[in-house]
Tab-separated table of C-alpha atoms in Angstrom:
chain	number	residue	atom	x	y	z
A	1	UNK	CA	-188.892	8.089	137.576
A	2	UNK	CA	-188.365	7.643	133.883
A	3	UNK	CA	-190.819	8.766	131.298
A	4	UNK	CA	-190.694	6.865	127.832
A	5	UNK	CA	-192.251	8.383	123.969
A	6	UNK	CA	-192.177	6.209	121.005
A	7	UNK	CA	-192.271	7.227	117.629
A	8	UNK	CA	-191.834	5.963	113.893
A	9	UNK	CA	-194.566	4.157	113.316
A	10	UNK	CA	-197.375	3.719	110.915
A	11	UNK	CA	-198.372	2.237	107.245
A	12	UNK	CA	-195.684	0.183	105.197
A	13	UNK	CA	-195.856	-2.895	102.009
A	14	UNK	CA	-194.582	-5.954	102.571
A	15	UNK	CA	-190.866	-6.119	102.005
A	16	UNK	CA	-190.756	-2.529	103.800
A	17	UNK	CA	-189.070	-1.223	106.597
A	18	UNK	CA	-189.352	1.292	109.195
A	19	UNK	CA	-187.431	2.626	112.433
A	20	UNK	CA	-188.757	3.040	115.689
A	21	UNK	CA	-187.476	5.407	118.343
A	22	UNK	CA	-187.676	5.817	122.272
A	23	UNK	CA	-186.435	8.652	123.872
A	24	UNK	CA	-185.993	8.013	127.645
A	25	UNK	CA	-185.970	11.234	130.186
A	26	UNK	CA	-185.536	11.902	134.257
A	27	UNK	CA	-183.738	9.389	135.843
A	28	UNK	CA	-181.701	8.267	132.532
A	29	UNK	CA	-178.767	6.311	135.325
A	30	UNK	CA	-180.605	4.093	136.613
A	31	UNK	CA	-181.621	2.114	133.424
A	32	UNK	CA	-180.142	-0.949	132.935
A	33	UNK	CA	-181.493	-2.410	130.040
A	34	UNK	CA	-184.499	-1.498	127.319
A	35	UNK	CA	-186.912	-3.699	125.453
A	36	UNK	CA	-189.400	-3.527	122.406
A	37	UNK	CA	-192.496	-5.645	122.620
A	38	UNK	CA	-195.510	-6.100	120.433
A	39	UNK	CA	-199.578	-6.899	120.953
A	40	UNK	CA	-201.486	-7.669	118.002
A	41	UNK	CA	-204.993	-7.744	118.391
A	42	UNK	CA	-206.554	-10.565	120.508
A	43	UNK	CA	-202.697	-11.687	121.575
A	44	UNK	CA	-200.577	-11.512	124.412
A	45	UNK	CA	-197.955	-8.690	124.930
A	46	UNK	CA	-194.463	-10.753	123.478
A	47	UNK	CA	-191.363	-9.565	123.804
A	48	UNK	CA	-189.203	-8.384	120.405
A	49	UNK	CA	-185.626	-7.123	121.337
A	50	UNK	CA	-183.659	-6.223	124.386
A	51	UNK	CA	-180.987	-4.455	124.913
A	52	UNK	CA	-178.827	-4.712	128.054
A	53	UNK	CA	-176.529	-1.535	129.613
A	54	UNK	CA	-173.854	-2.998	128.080
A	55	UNK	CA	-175.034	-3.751	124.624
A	56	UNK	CA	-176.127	-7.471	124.950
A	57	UNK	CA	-179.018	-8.356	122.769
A	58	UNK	CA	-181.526	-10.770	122.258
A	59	UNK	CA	-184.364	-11.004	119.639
A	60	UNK	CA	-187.562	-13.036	119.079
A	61	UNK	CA	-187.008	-16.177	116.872
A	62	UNK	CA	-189.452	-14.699	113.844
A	63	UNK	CA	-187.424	-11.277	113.778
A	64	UNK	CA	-184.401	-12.605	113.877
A	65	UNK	CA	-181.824	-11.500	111.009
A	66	UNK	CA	-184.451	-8.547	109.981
A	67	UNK	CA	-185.181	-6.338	113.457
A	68	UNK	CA	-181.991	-4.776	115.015
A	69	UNK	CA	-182.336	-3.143	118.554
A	70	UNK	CA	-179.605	-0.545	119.368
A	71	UNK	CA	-179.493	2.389	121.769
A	72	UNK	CA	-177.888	5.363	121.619
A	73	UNK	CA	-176.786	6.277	125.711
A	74	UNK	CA	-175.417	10.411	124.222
A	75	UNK	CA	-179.422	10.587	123.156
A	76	UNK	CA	-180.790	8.550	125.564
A	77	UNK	CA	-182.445	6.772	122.931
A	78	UNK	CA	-183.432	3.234	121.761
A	79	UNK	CA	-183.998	2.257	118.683
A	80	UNK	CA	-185.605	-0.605	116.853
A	81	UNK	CA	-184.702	-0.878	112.652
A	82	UNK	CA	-187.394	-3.272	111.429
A	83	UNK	CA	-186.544	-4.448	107.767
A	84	UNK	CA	-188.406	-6.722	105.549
A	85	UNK	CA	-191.564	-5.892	107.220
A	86	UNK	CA	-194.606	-8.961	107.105
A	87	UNK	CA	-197.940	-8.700	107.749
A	88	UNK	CA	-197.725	-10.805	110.536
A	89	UNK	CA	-195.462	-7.819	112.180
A	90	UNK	CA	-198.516	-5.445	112.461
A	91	UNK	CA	-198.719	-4.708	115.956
A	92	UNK	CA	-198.990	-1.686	118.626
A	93	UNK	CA	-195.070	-1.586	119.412
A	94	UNK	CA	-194.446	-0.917	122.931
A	95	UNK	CA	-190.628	0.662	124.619
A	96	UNK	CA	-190.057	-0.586	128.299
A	97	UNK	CA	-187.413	0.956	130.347
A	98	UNK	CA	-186.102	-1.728	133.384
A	99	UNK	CA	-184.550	0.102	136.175
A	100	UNK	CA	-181.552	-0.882	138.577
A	101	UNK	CA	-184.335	-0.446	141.293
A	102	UNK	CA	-186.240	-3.134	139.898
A	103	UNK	CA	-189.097	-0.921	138.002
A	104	UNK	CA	-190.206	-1.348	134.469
A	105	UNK	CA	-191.549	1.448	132.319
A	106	UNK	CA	-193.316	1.821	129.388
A	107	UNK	CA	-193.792	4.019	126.640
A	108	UNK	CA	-197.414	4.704	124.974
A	109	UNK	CA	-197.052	2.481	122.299
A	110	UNK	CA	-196.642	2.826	118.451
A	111	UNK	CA	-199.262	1.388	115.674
A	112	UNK	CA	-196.799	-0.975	112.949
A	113	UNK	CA	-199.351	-1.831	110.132
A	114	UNK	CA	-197.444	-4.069	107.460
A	115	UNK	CA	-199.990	-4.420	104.303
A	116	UNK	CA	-199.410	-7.678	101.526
């Protein structure tokens, strides 16, 4: 099993930025790649960033040149840098974990509240 915590989030202005973490712990090998998805309220879950085992990655259209996903395999962490923060950014931010077993696993979520 893997167990997922977020952290790094909270209250920023417009124009702001802010760093999420996920620190991934038990069975660390058998992740192959990480996301970071988003719900605002009365929306669908939508996917931000992923990161593959190898370092691939792939981001949303409206994040795009200001949200960089990287992970660090030594910490066993993920990260998500999110600068020039909008409004319409404010979201719970959510870590998933995809194993080579086929399971996804998700962190607790983190509350990103971008003020104009």
């Amino acid at each position: 099993q893997v167990q997922l915590v977020e952290s790094g989030g909270g209250l920023v202005q417009a124009g702001g930025s802010l760093r999420l973490s996920c620190v991934a712990s038990g069975s660390i090998f058998r992740i192959n790649a990480m996301a970071w998805y988003r719900q605002a309220p009365g929306k669908q879950r939508e996917l931000v960033a992923f990161i593959t085992s190898g370092g691939s990655t792939n981001y949303e259209d409206s994040v795009k040149g200001r949200f960089t996903i990287s992970r660090d395999n030594a910490k066993n962490t993920m990260y998500l840098q999110m600068n020039s923060l909008k409004p319409e950014d404010t979201a719970v931010y959510y870590c998933k974990a995809h194993t080579i077993l086929q399971r996804d696993y998700w962190g607790q979520g983190t509350q990103v509240t971008v003020s104009s």
